[in-house]
mmCIF file of C-alpha atoms in Angstrom:
data_model
loop_
_atom_site.group_PDB
_atom_site.id
_atom_site.type_symbol
_atom_site.label_atom_id
_atom_site.label_comp_id
_atom_site.label_asym_id
_atom_site.label_seq_id
_atom_site.Cartn_x
_atom_site.Cartn_y
_atom_site.Cartn_z
ATOM 1 C CA MET I 1 24.349 -3.752 7.290
ATOM 2 C CA GLN I 2 23.043 -1.258 4.791
ATOM 3 C CA ILE I 3 20.169 -2.063 2.435
ATOM 4 C CA THR I 4 17.836 -0.019 0.257
ATOM 5 C CA VAL I 5 14.092 -0.398 0.751
ATOM 6 C CA ASN I 6 11.731 1.332 -1.684
ATOM 7 C CA GLY I 7 14.528 3.633 -2.746
ATOM 8 C CA GLU I 8 15.637 4.685 0.752
ATOM 9 C CA GLY I 9 18.799 3.524 2.519
ATOM 10 C CA ARG I 10 18.328 1.750 5.848
ATOM 11 C CA ASP I 11 20.526 0.196 8.511
ATOM 12 C CA VAL I 12 19.308 -3.254 9.524
ATOM 13 C CA GLU I 13 20.825 -6.004 11.639
ATOM 14 C CA ALA I 14 22.973 -8.561 9.827
ATOM 15 C CA GLY I 15 21.174 -11.769 8.942
ATOM 16 C CA LEU I 16 17.720 -10.188 8.867
ATOM 17 C CA THR I 17 15.293 -12.239 6.740
ATOM 18 C CA VAL I 18 12.626 -10.911 4.398
ATOM 19 C CA ALA I 19 10.011 -11.978 6.948
ATOM 20 C CA GLY I 20 11.987 -10.108 9.621
ATOM 21 C CA LEU I 21 12.065 -6.987 7.462
ATOM 22 C CA LEU I 22 8.273 -7.072 7.101
ATOM 23 C CA GLY I 23 8.110 -7.441 10.879
ATOM 24 C CA VAL I 24 10.187 -4.262 11.284
ATOM 25 C CA PHE I 25 7.511 -2.340 9.374
ATOM 26 C CA GLY I 26 4.554 -4.270 10.790
ATOM 27 C CA LEU I 27 3.431 -5.283 7.296
ATOM 28 C CA PRO I 28 1.353 -8.445 6.831
ATOM 29 C CA GLU I 29 2.877 -10.866 4.313
ATOM 30 C CA ARG I 30 -0.403 -11.511 2.515
ATOM 31 C CA LYS I 31 -0.849 -7.849 1.536
ATOM 32 C CA VAL I 32 2.489 -7.263 -0.169
ATOM 33 C CA ALA I 33 4.871 -8.544 -2.805
ATOM 34 C CA ILE I 34 8.633 -8.242 -2.598
ATOM 35 C CA GLU I 35 11.445 -7.892 -5.072
ATOM 36 C CA ARG I 36 15.053 -8.414 -4.024
ATOM 37 C CA ASN I 37 17.609 -7.066 -6.484
ATOM 38 C CA ARG I 38 14.977 -7.204 -9.230
ATOM 39 C CA GLU I 39 14.041 -10.838 -8.502
ATOM 40 C CA ILE I 40 10.630 -11.752 -7.064
ATOM 41 C CA VAL I 41 10.872 -13.302 -3.601
ATOM 42 C CA PRO I 42 8.157 -16.002 -3.375
ATOM 43 C CA LYS I 43 6.006 -15.628 -0.265
ATOM 44 C CA SER I 44 6.820 -19.199 0.756
ATOM 45 C CA THR I 45 10.506 -18.257 1.137
ATOM 46 C CA TYR I 46 10.196 -15.057 3.207
ATOM 47 C CA ALA I 47 11.254 -16.784 6.443
ATOM 48 C CA ASP I 48 14.285 -18.468 4.854
ATOM 49 C CA THR I 49 15.582 -15.617 2.711
ATOM 50 C CA ALA I 50 18.362 -13.764 4.533
ATOM 51 C CA LEU I 51 19.150 -10.282 3.289
ATOM 52 C CA ALA I 52 22.687 -9.264 2.377
ATOM 53 C CA ASP I 53 24.546 -5.978 2.610
ATOM 54 C CA GLY I 54 23.733 -3.759 -0.357
ATOM 55 C CA ASP I 55 20.451 -5.494 -1.207
ATOM 56 C CA LYS I 56 17.873 -3.428 -3.023
ATOM 57 C CA ILE I 57 14.390 -4.326 -1.823
ATOM 58 C CA GLU I 58 11.029 -3.249 -3.218
ATOM 59 C CA ILE I 59 7.897 -3.783 -1.140
ATOM 60 C CA VAL I 60 4.693 -3.168 -3.109
ATOM 61 C CA ALA I 61 0.965 -3.533 -2.571
ATOM 62 C CA PHE I 62 -2.261 -3.055 -4.512
ATOM 63 C CA VAL I 63 -3.551 0.499 -4.542
ATOM 64 C CA GLY I 64 -6.508 2.138 -6.237
ATOM 65 C CA GLY I 65 -6.125 2.498 -9.999
ATOM 66 C CA GLY I 66 -8.047 2.471 -13.249
ATOM 67 C CA MET X 1 -23.097 -1.260 -38.926
ATOM 68 C CA ASP X 2 -26.449 -1.369 -37.127
ATOM 69 C CA GLY X 3 -26.459 -5.128 -36.769
ATOM 70 C CA PHE X 4 -30.214 -5.497 -37.270
ATOM 71 C CA GLU X 5 -29.681 -7.602 -40.357
ATOM 72 C CA ARG X 6 -28.316 -10.553 -38.457
ATOM 73 C CA ARG X 7 -29.166 -12.368 -35.265
ATOM 74 C CA VAL X 8 -26.482 -12.221 -32.586
ATOM 75 C CA GLU X 9 -25.751 -14.904 -30.107
ATOM 76 C CA ASP X 10 -25.838 -14.090 -26.384
ATOM 77 C CA LYS X 11 -22.451 -15.377 -25.321
ATOM 78 C CA PRO X 12 -21.469 -15.078 -21.657
ATOM 79 C CA PHE X 13 -18.612 -12.741 -20.766
ATOM 80 C CA THR X 14 -15.815 -15.244 -20.334
ATOM 81 C CA VAL X 15 -12.176 -14.191 -20.057
ATOM 82 C CA ALA X 16 -9.405 -16.737 -19.721
ATOM 83 C CA GLY X 17 -11.859 -19.400 -18.585
ATOM 84 C CA ARG X 18 -13.571 -17.181 -16.011
ATOM 85 C CA THR X 19 -17.216 -16.284 -16.648
ATOM 86 C CA PHE X 20 -18.699 -13.094 -15.218
ATOM 87 C CA THR X 21 -22.335 -12.048 -14.960
ATOM 88 C CA SER X 22 -21.570 -8.342 -14.817
ATOM 89 C CA ARG X 23 -20.235 -6.688 -17.947
ATOM 90 C CA LEU X 24 -19.074 -3.584 -16.113
ATOM 91 C CA ILE X 25 -15.479 -3.476 -14.869
ATOM 92 C CA VAL X 26 -14.643 -0.554 -12.614
ATOM 93 C CA GLY X 27 -11.415 1.085 -11.553
ATOM 94 C CA THR X 28 -10.491 1.879 -7.977
ATOM 95 C CA GLY X 29 -8.658 5.169 -8.492
ATOM 96 C CA LYS X 30 -9.578 8.820 -7.877
ATOM 97 C CA TYR X 31 -12.114 8.157 -5.107
ATOM 98 C CA ALA X 32 -12.396 10.446 -2.104
ATOM 99 C CA ASP X 33 -11.852 7.485 0.221
ATOM 100 C CA PHE X 34 -11.910 3.701 0.355
ATOM 101 C CA ALA X 35 -15.498 3.620 1.641
ATOM 102 C CA GLU X 36 -16.816 5.516 -1.381
ATOM 103 C CA ASN X 37 -14.722 3.316 -3.631
ATOM 104 C CA ALA X 38 -16.231 0.152 -2.170
ATOM 105 C CA ALA X 39 -19.771 1.596 -2.286
ATOM 106 C CA CYS X 40 -19.373 2.428 -5.977
ATOM 107 C CA ALA X 41 -18.029 -1.016 -6.882
ATOM 108 C CA GLU X 42 -21.073 -2.532 -5.141
ATOM 109 C CA ALA X 43 -23.513 -0.081 -6.757
ATOM 110 C CA ALA X 44 -22.026 -0.813 -10.184
ATOM 111 C CA GLY X 45 -22.655 -4.510 -9.614
ATOM 112 C CA ALA X 46 -19.046 -5.075 -10.659
ATOM 113 C CA GLU X 47 -17.355 -8.436 -10.258
ATOM 114 C CA VAL X 48 -13.983 -7.280 -11.557
ATOM 115 C CA VAL X 49 -12.079 -4.213 -10.335
ATOM 116 C CA THR X 50 -8.808 -2.874 -11.660
ATOM 117 C CA VAL X 51 -6.006 -2.116 -9.230
ATOM 118 C CA ALA X 52 -2.526 -0.622 -9.510
ATOM 119 C CA VAL X 53 0.723 -1.812 -7.951
ATOM 120 C CA ARG X 54 2.784 0.722 -6.013
ATOM 121 C CA ARG X 55 5.450 0.933 -3.321
ATOM 122 C CA VAL X 56 4.117 0.576 0.212
ATOM 123 C CA ASN X 57 4.355 3.806 2.196
ATOM 124 C CA LEU X 58 7.003 2.871 4.763
ATOM 125 C CA THR X 59 6.717 6.089 6.725
ATOM 126 C CA ASP X 60 3.226 5.004 7.801
ATOM 127 C CA PRO X 61 2.908 1.289 7.019
ATOM 128 C CA THR X 62 -0.089 0.839 9.309
ATOM 129 C CA GLN X 63 -2.409 3.069 7.262
ATOM 130 C CA PRO X 64 -5.385 1.245 5.709
ATOM 131 C CA MET X 65 -4.870 -0.481 2.385
ATOM 132 C CA LEU X 66 -7.220 -0.956 -0.548
ATOM 133 C CA VAL X 67 -7.650 -4.669 0.219
ATOM 134 C CA ASP X 68 -9.047 -3.780 3.656
ATOM 135 C CA HIS X 69 -12.043 -2.106 1.972
ATOM 136 C CA VAL X 70 -12.359 -3.638 -1.484
ATOM 137 C CA SER X 71 -11.919 -7.307 -0.763
ATOM 138 C CA PRO X 72 -10.144 -9.628 -3.208
ATOM 139 C CA GLU X 73 -12.516 -12.337 -1.965
ATOM 140 C CA ARG X 74 -15.524 -10.281 -3.079
ATOM 141 C CA PHE X 75 -14.082 -8.888 -6.337
ATOM 142 C CA THR X 76 -11.717 -10.300 -8.933
ATOM 143 C CA PHE X 77 -8.698 -7.987 -8.851
ATOM 144 C CA LEU X 78 -7.370 -7.064 -12.269
ATOM 145 C CA PRO X 79 -3.879 -5.620 -11.701
ATOM 146 C CA ASN X 80 -2.849 -2.983 -14.228
ATOM 147 C CA THR X 81 0.433 -1.507 -15.408
ATOM 148 C CA ALA X 82 -0.697 2.110 -15.344
ATOM 149 C CA GLY X 83 2.276 4.442 -15.383
ATOM 150 C CA CYS X 84 4.536 2.012 -17.255
ATOM 151 C CA TYR X 85 6.218 3.341 -20.386
ATOM 152 C CA THR X 86 8.348 0.327 -21.331
ATOM 153 C CA GLY X 87 7.575 -3.327 -21.831
ATOM 154 C CA GLU X 88 10.113 -4.281 -19.161
ATOM 155 C CA ASP X 89 8.487 -2.041 -16.541
ATOM 156 C CA ALA X 90 5.090 -3.523 -17.327
ATOM 157 C CA VAL X 91 6.313 -7.104 -17.057
ATOM 158 C CA ARG X 92 8.136 -6.340 -13.803
ATOM 159 C CA THR X 93 5.000 -4.748 -12.348
ATOM 160 C CA LEU X 94 2.767 -7.660 -13.279
ATOM 161 C CA ARG X 95 5.176 -10.249 -11.908
ATOM 162 C CA LEU X 96 4.955 -8.421 -8.575
ATOM 163 C CA ALA X 97 1.166 -8.275 -8.913
ATOM 164 C CA ARG X 98 1.027 -12.018 -9.508
ATOM 165 C CA GLU X 99 3.045 -12.612 -6.363
ATOM 166 C CA ALA X 100 0.923 -10.161 -4.349
ATOM 167 C CA GLY X 101 -2.385 -11.588 -5.451
ATOM 168 C CA GLY X 102 -1.648 -15.096 -6.558
ATOM 169 C CA TRP X 103 -3.514 -14.894 -9.871
ATOM 170 C CA ASP X 104 -2.464 -14.483 -13.470
ATOM 171 C CA LEU X 105 -5.288 -12.434 -15.064
ATOM 172 C CA VAL X 106 -3.862 -8.968 -15.690
ATOM 173 C CA LYS X 107 -4.455 -5.746 -17.598
ATOM 174 C CA LEU X 108 -1.528 -4.627 -19.721
ATOM 175 C CA GLU X 109 -1.147 -1.001 -20.641
ATOM 176 C CA VAL X 110 2.104 0.537 -21.840
ATOM 177 C CA LEU X 111 1.811 4.265 -22.314
ATOM 178 C CA SER X 112 3.474 6.599 -24.793
ATOM 179 C CA ASP X 113 3.226 10.169 -23.567
ATOM 180 C CA PRO X 114 1.634 11.796 -20.522
ATOM 181 C CA LYS X 115 -0.460 14.228 -22.538
ATOM 182 C CA THR X 116 -2.604 11.664 -24.330
ATOM 183 C CA LEU X 117 -1.785 8.505 -22.329
ATOM 184 C CA TYR X 118 -2.197 6.756 -25.660
ATOM 185 C CA PRO X 119 -0.848 3.227 -25.641
ATOM 186 C CA ASP X 120 2.539 2.597 -27.224
ATOM 187 C CA VAL X 121 1.378 -0.361 -29.268
ATOM 188 C CA PHE X 122 4.898 -1.506 -30.153
ATOM 189 C CA GLU X 123 6.021 -1.687 -26.524
ATOM 190 C CA THR X 124 2.651 -3.155 -25.614
ATOM 191 C CA MET X 125 3.118 -5.926 -28.159
ATOM 192 C CA ARG X 126 6.610 -6.710 -26.815
ATOM 193 C CA ALA X 127 5.297 -6.857 -23.263
ATOM 194 C CA LEU X 128 2.341 -8.990 -24.359
ATOM 195 C CA GLU X 129 4.649 -11.563 -25.909
ATOM 196 C CA MET X 130 6.813 -11.687 -22.770
ATOM 197 C CA LEU X 131 3.777 -12.051 -20.506
ATOM 198 C CA VAL X 132 2.114 -14.750 -22.590
ATOM 199 C CA LYS X 133 5.382 -16.702 -22.570
ATOM 200 C CA ASP X 134 5.447 -16.300 -18.783
ATOM 201 C CA GLY X 135 1.960 -17.814 -18.379
ATOM 202 C CA PHE X 136 -0.100 -14.661 -17.826
ATOM 203 C CA GLN X 137 -3.655 -14.175 -19.087
ATOM 204 C CA VAL X 138 -3.413 -10.709 -20.575
ATOM 205 C CA MET X 139 -6.221 -8.240 -21.217
ATOM 206 C CA VAL X 140 -4.609 -5.622 -23.453
ATOM 207 C CA TYR X 141 -5.328 -1.898 -23.507
ATOM 208 C CA THR X 142 -4.713 -0.668 -27.026
ATOM 209 C CA THR X 143 -5.655 1.855 -29.661
ATOM 210 C CA SER X 144 -8.837 1.208 -31.599
ATOM 211 C CA ASP X 145 -6.931 0.244 -34.730
ATOM 212 C CA PRO X 146 -8.432 -3.087 -35.849
ATOM 213 C CA VAL X 147 -5.137 -4.239 -37.393
ATOM 214 C CA THR X 148 -3.242 -3.783 -34.140
ATOM 215 C CA ALA X 149 -6.080 -5.440 -32.251
ATOM 216 C CA LYS X 150 -5.910 -8.467 -34.539
ATOM 217 C CA ARG X 151 -2.140 -8.756 -34.115
ATOM 218 C CA MET X 152 -2.555 -8.680 -30.349
ATOM 219 C CA GLU X 153 -5.215 -11.369 -30.471
ATOM 220 C CA GLU X 154 -2.894 -13.510 -32.577
ATOM 221 C CA ALA X 155 -0.107 -12.919 -30.037
ATOM 222 C CA GLY X 156 -2.305 -14.517 -27.369
ATOM 223 C CA ALA X 157 -4.226 -11.664 -25.732
ATOM 224 C CA ALA X 158 -7.067 -12.908 -23.497
ATOM 225 C CA ALA X 159 -9.125 -9.805 -24.285
ATOM 226 C CA ILE X 160 -8.774 -6.720 -26.470
ATOM 227 C CA MET X 161 -9.427 -3.430 -24.706
ATOM 228 C CA PRO X 162 -9.591 -0.583 -27.212
ATOM 229 C CA LEU X 163 -9.836 2.968 -25.958
ATOM 230 C CA GLY X 164 -12.966 4.963 -26.783
ATOM 231 C CA ALA X 165 -11.165 8.257 -26.042
ATOM 232 C CA PRO X 166 -8.115 9.216 -23.964
ATOM 233 C CA ILE X 167 -7.933 7.908 -20.402
ATOM 234 C CA GLY X 168 -9.782 10.177 -17.996
ATOM 235 C CA SER X 169 -11.103 12.429 -20.773
ATOM 236 C CA GLY X 170 -14.778 11.487 -20.463
ATOM 237 C CA LEU X 171 -15.248 12.398 -24.125
ATOM 238 C CA GLY X 172 -17.310 9.338 -24.975
ATOM 239 C CA LEU X 173 -16.628 6.959 -27.864
ATOM 240 C CA GLN X 174 -14.849 8.888 -30.610
ATOM 241 C CA ASN X 175 -14.423 5.791 -32.775
ATOM 242 C CA PRO X 176 -17.621 3.710 -32.973
ATOM 243 C CA LEU X 177 -16.738 2.373 -36.411
ATOM 244 C CA ASP X 178 -13.333 1.069 -35.302
ATOM 245 C CA ILE X 179 -14.797 -0.453 -32.150
ATOM 246 C CA ARG X 180 -17.446 -2.199 -34.225
ATOM 247 C CA LEU X 181 -14.819 -3.552 -36.642
ATOM 248 C CA ILE X 182 -12.808 -4.924 -33.714
ATOM 249 C CA VAL X 183 -15.939 -6.563 -32.291
ATOM 250 C CA GLU X 184 -16.707 -8.227 -35.629
ATOM 251 C CA GLN X 185 -13.206 -9.631 -36.125
ATOM 252 C CA SER X 186 -12.393 -10.761 -32.583
ATOM 253 C CA GLU X 187 -12.669 -14.262 -31.169
ATOM 254 C CA VAL X 188 -11.675 -13.024 -27.696
ATOM 255 C CA PRO X 189 -13.751 -10.588 -25.618
ATOM 256 C CA VAL X 190 -13.653 -6.892 -26.545
ATOM 257 C CA VAL X 191 -13.861 -4.424 -23.674
ATOM 258 C CA VAL X 192 -13.964 -0.669 -24.222
ATOM 259 C CA ASP X 193 -11.437 0.741 -21.791
ATOM 260 C CA ALA X 194 -11.185 4.502 -21.358
ATOM 261 C CA GLY X 195 -13.221 7.391 -22.676
ATOM 262 C CA VAL X 196 -16.649 6.746 -21.154
ATOM 263 C CA GLY X 197 -18.052 9.942 -19.631
ATOM 264 C CA THR X 198 -21.671 9.165 -18.940
ATOM 265 C CA ALA X 199 -24.242 6.383 -19.146
ATOM 266 C CA SER X 200 -25.080 6.788 -22.843
ATOM 267 C CA ASP X 201 -21.394 6.240 -23.711
ATOM 268 C CA ALA X 202 -21.418 2.905 -21.900
ATOM 269 C CA ALA X 203 -24.709 1.950 -23.582
ATOM 270 C CA LEU X 204 -23.243 2.793 -26.998
ATOM 271 C CA ALA X 205 -20.205 0.587 -26.377
ATOM 272 C CA MET X 206 -22.493 -2.303 -25.526
ATOM 273 C CA GLU X 207 -24.832 -1.607 -28.470
ATOM 274 C CA LEU X 208 -21.804 -1.938 -30.734
ATOM 275 C CA GLY X 209 -21.435 -5.488 -29.438
ATOM 276 C CA CYS X 210 -18.623 -5.103 -26.933
ATOM 277 C CA ASP X 211 -18.474 -7.823 -24.300
ATOM 278 C CA ALA X 212 -17.925 -5.384 -21.445
ATOM 279 C CA VAL X 213 -16.945 -1.831 -20.545
ATOM 280 C CA LEU X 214 -14.201 -0.672 -18.190
ATOM 281 C CA MET X 215 -14.384 2.727 -16.534
ATOM 282 C CA ASN X 216 -13.033 4.659 -13.576
ATOM 283 C CA SER X 217 -13.221 8.453 -13.879
ATOM 284 C CA ALA X 218 -16.804 8.514 -15.179
ATOM 285 C CA ILE X 219 -17.938 7.158 -11.830
ATOM 286 C CA ALA X 220 -15.298 8.576 -9.482
ATOM 287 C CA GLU X 221 -15.550 12.115 -10.868
ATOM 288 C CA ALA X 222 -19.354 12.254 -11.036
ATOM 289 C CA ARG X 223 -20.976 14.670 -8.592
ATOM 290 C CA GLU X 224 -22.687 11.655 -7.000
ATOM 291 C CA PRO X 225 -20.407 8.696 -7.688
ATOM 292 C CA VAL X 226 -22.643 5.983 -6.211
ATOM 293 C CA ARG X 227 -25.622 7.176 -8.255
ATOM 294 C CA MET X 228 -23.490 7.245 -11.407
ATOM 295 C CA ALA X 229 -22.264 3.719 -10.635
ATOM 296 C CA GLN X 230 -25.896 2.592 -10.601
ATOM 297 C CA ALA X 231 -26.573 4.470 -13.833
ATOM 298 C CA MET X 232 -23.634 2.718 -15.474
ATOM 299 C CA LYS X 233 -24.881 -0.668 -14.329
ATOM 300 C CA HIS X 234 -28.246 -0.010 -15.997
ATOM 301 C CA ALA X 235 -26.616 1.479 -19.111
ATOM 302 C CA VAL X 236 -24.438 -1.572 -19.660
ATOM 303 C CA VAL X 237 -27.414 -3.910 -19.255
ATOM 304 C CA ALA X 238 -29.568 -1.742 -21.540
ATOM 305 C CA GLY X 239 -26.874 -1.522 -24.192
ATOM 306 C CA ARG X 240 -26.322 -5.259 -24.145
ATOM 307 C CA GLU X 241 -30.056 -5.975 -24.415
ATOM 308 C CA ALA X 242 -30.400 -3.512 -27.281
ATOM 309 C CA TYR X 243 -27.492 -5.173 -29.091
ATOM 310 C CA LEU X 244 -29.092 -8.589 -28.688
ATOM 311 C CA ALA X 245 -32.550 -7.290 -29.637
ATOM 312 C CA GLY X 246 -31.194 -5.777 -32.871
ATOM 313 C CA ARG X 247 -32.063 -2.161 -33.529
ATOM 314 C CA MET X 248 -34.578 -1.057 -36.158
ATOM 315 C CA PRO X 249 -33.270 0.101 -39.522
ATOM 316 C CA ARG X 250 -32.511 3.774 -39.971
ATOM 317 C CA ARG X 251 -34.714 5.559 -42.534
ATOM 318 C CA MET X 252 -34.389 8.907 -44.185
ATOM 319 C CA TYR X 253 -38.085 9.762 -43.778
ATOM 320 C CA ALA X 254 -40.967 9.189 -41.393
ATOM 321 C CA ASP X 255 -42.893 5.928 -41.197
ATOM 322 C CA PRO X 256 -46.136 6.205 -39.169
ATOM 323 C CA SER X 257 -46.722 3.797 -36.320
ATOM 324 C CA SER X 258 -50.544 4.179 -36.460
ATOM 325 C CA PRO X 259 -52.451 2.507 -39.321
ATOM 326 C CA LEU X 260 -53.460 4.654 -42.262
ATOM 327 C CA ALA X 261 -56.543 2.483 -42.946
ATOM 328 C CA GLY X 262 -59.804 3.424 -41.195
ATOM 329 C CA LEU X 263 -58.980 7.100 -40.844
ATOM 330 C CA ILE X 264 -62.162 9.095 -40.250
#
C-alpha cells in the first residue's frame, strides 16, 4: 500500500503498524513523536495501530533550537 | 525605575510548579556540533534548554540526535514553536512535543514576518488560549508591550517572555522601561527572551527584576561559546544580586566617598 511519510510517498506492506514503520527506519520509539492524518498517535498504541492505504504520517523529534 | 526605594523579595524562579536554581535558560540551536552545544549548556549552569520539533531525517535515520548529547534527564527540555506563523501550527507542534517528551511545559512563539521575527500577538493569544484549554503550561514569547503581557497573563500564561530586541539580533535590551513595567505588573515569572548580545545585556535584564533570561545566539555565535556561556552565568547571577541589593540613587553631581572633615 502507498503511504506518505514526512511528505514523501512510500510503498509499505499492507497491515504494517506504526511500530513496524519505526522498525523499517530503525528509529527508537522513545526519541520520536508521530502524527497519523493530523492526529497524535500515543506511544502506548504504536504496536496496535495498523496503517491504512493513503495515510499521511509525520515522524518528528527534538532538534536544536532557540 | 531604579528600584532602590523599595526592598525586593528574593523569590525563587518557579514556573508552573517547578523551581529552578539557575536563572539562565539556553537554546540549543546554531552550534557547530552537539558536543559544543552540551558543553555550553553545562558551562552556562542551565537547568532548562529550549528545543525545536522537526521532521526526522529519513534518508539517514541513524544519525545522532540532540537527545543523545543533551540529555532530557539532565536538562528540562522546553519545546518551542519556532517557525510557526499560525496558532494552529503552534498547537500542532506542541502536541507532538508533548508526545515526544511526555511533559507539558512549553514555549509558545507565533511569528509574524521573517525579517523581524516579531511575535504576532493576536495569533499568539489564540494559540495560548487553545493550549491552556488543552492542559499545557505555556511560557509565552511576546512583544514588550505591558498591555499585551497583562492580557496573556490573564489568559493563563505560566510565564511572560518579552523580547529585548529581535531574535538573533544581539542588539541588547532596546526597551528597559517596558521590561521593567512588565516586571512590576506580573504575578507570573518574566523572562527576557531574545535580544541579548553580551553579558552586560543579561545583567541589565536581571537588574530590571526579571526572573530569568533566555538566550541562544549570544552564546552560540560568540568566538568562544563555552567562555561566553560562563560569562552569561556570572552576568545573570550578578544582575540578580544587584537587583536584590538595590542600586544607589543616581545624582546629577559628584558626591565624595572620602570624608571632608580632617583634611590637612
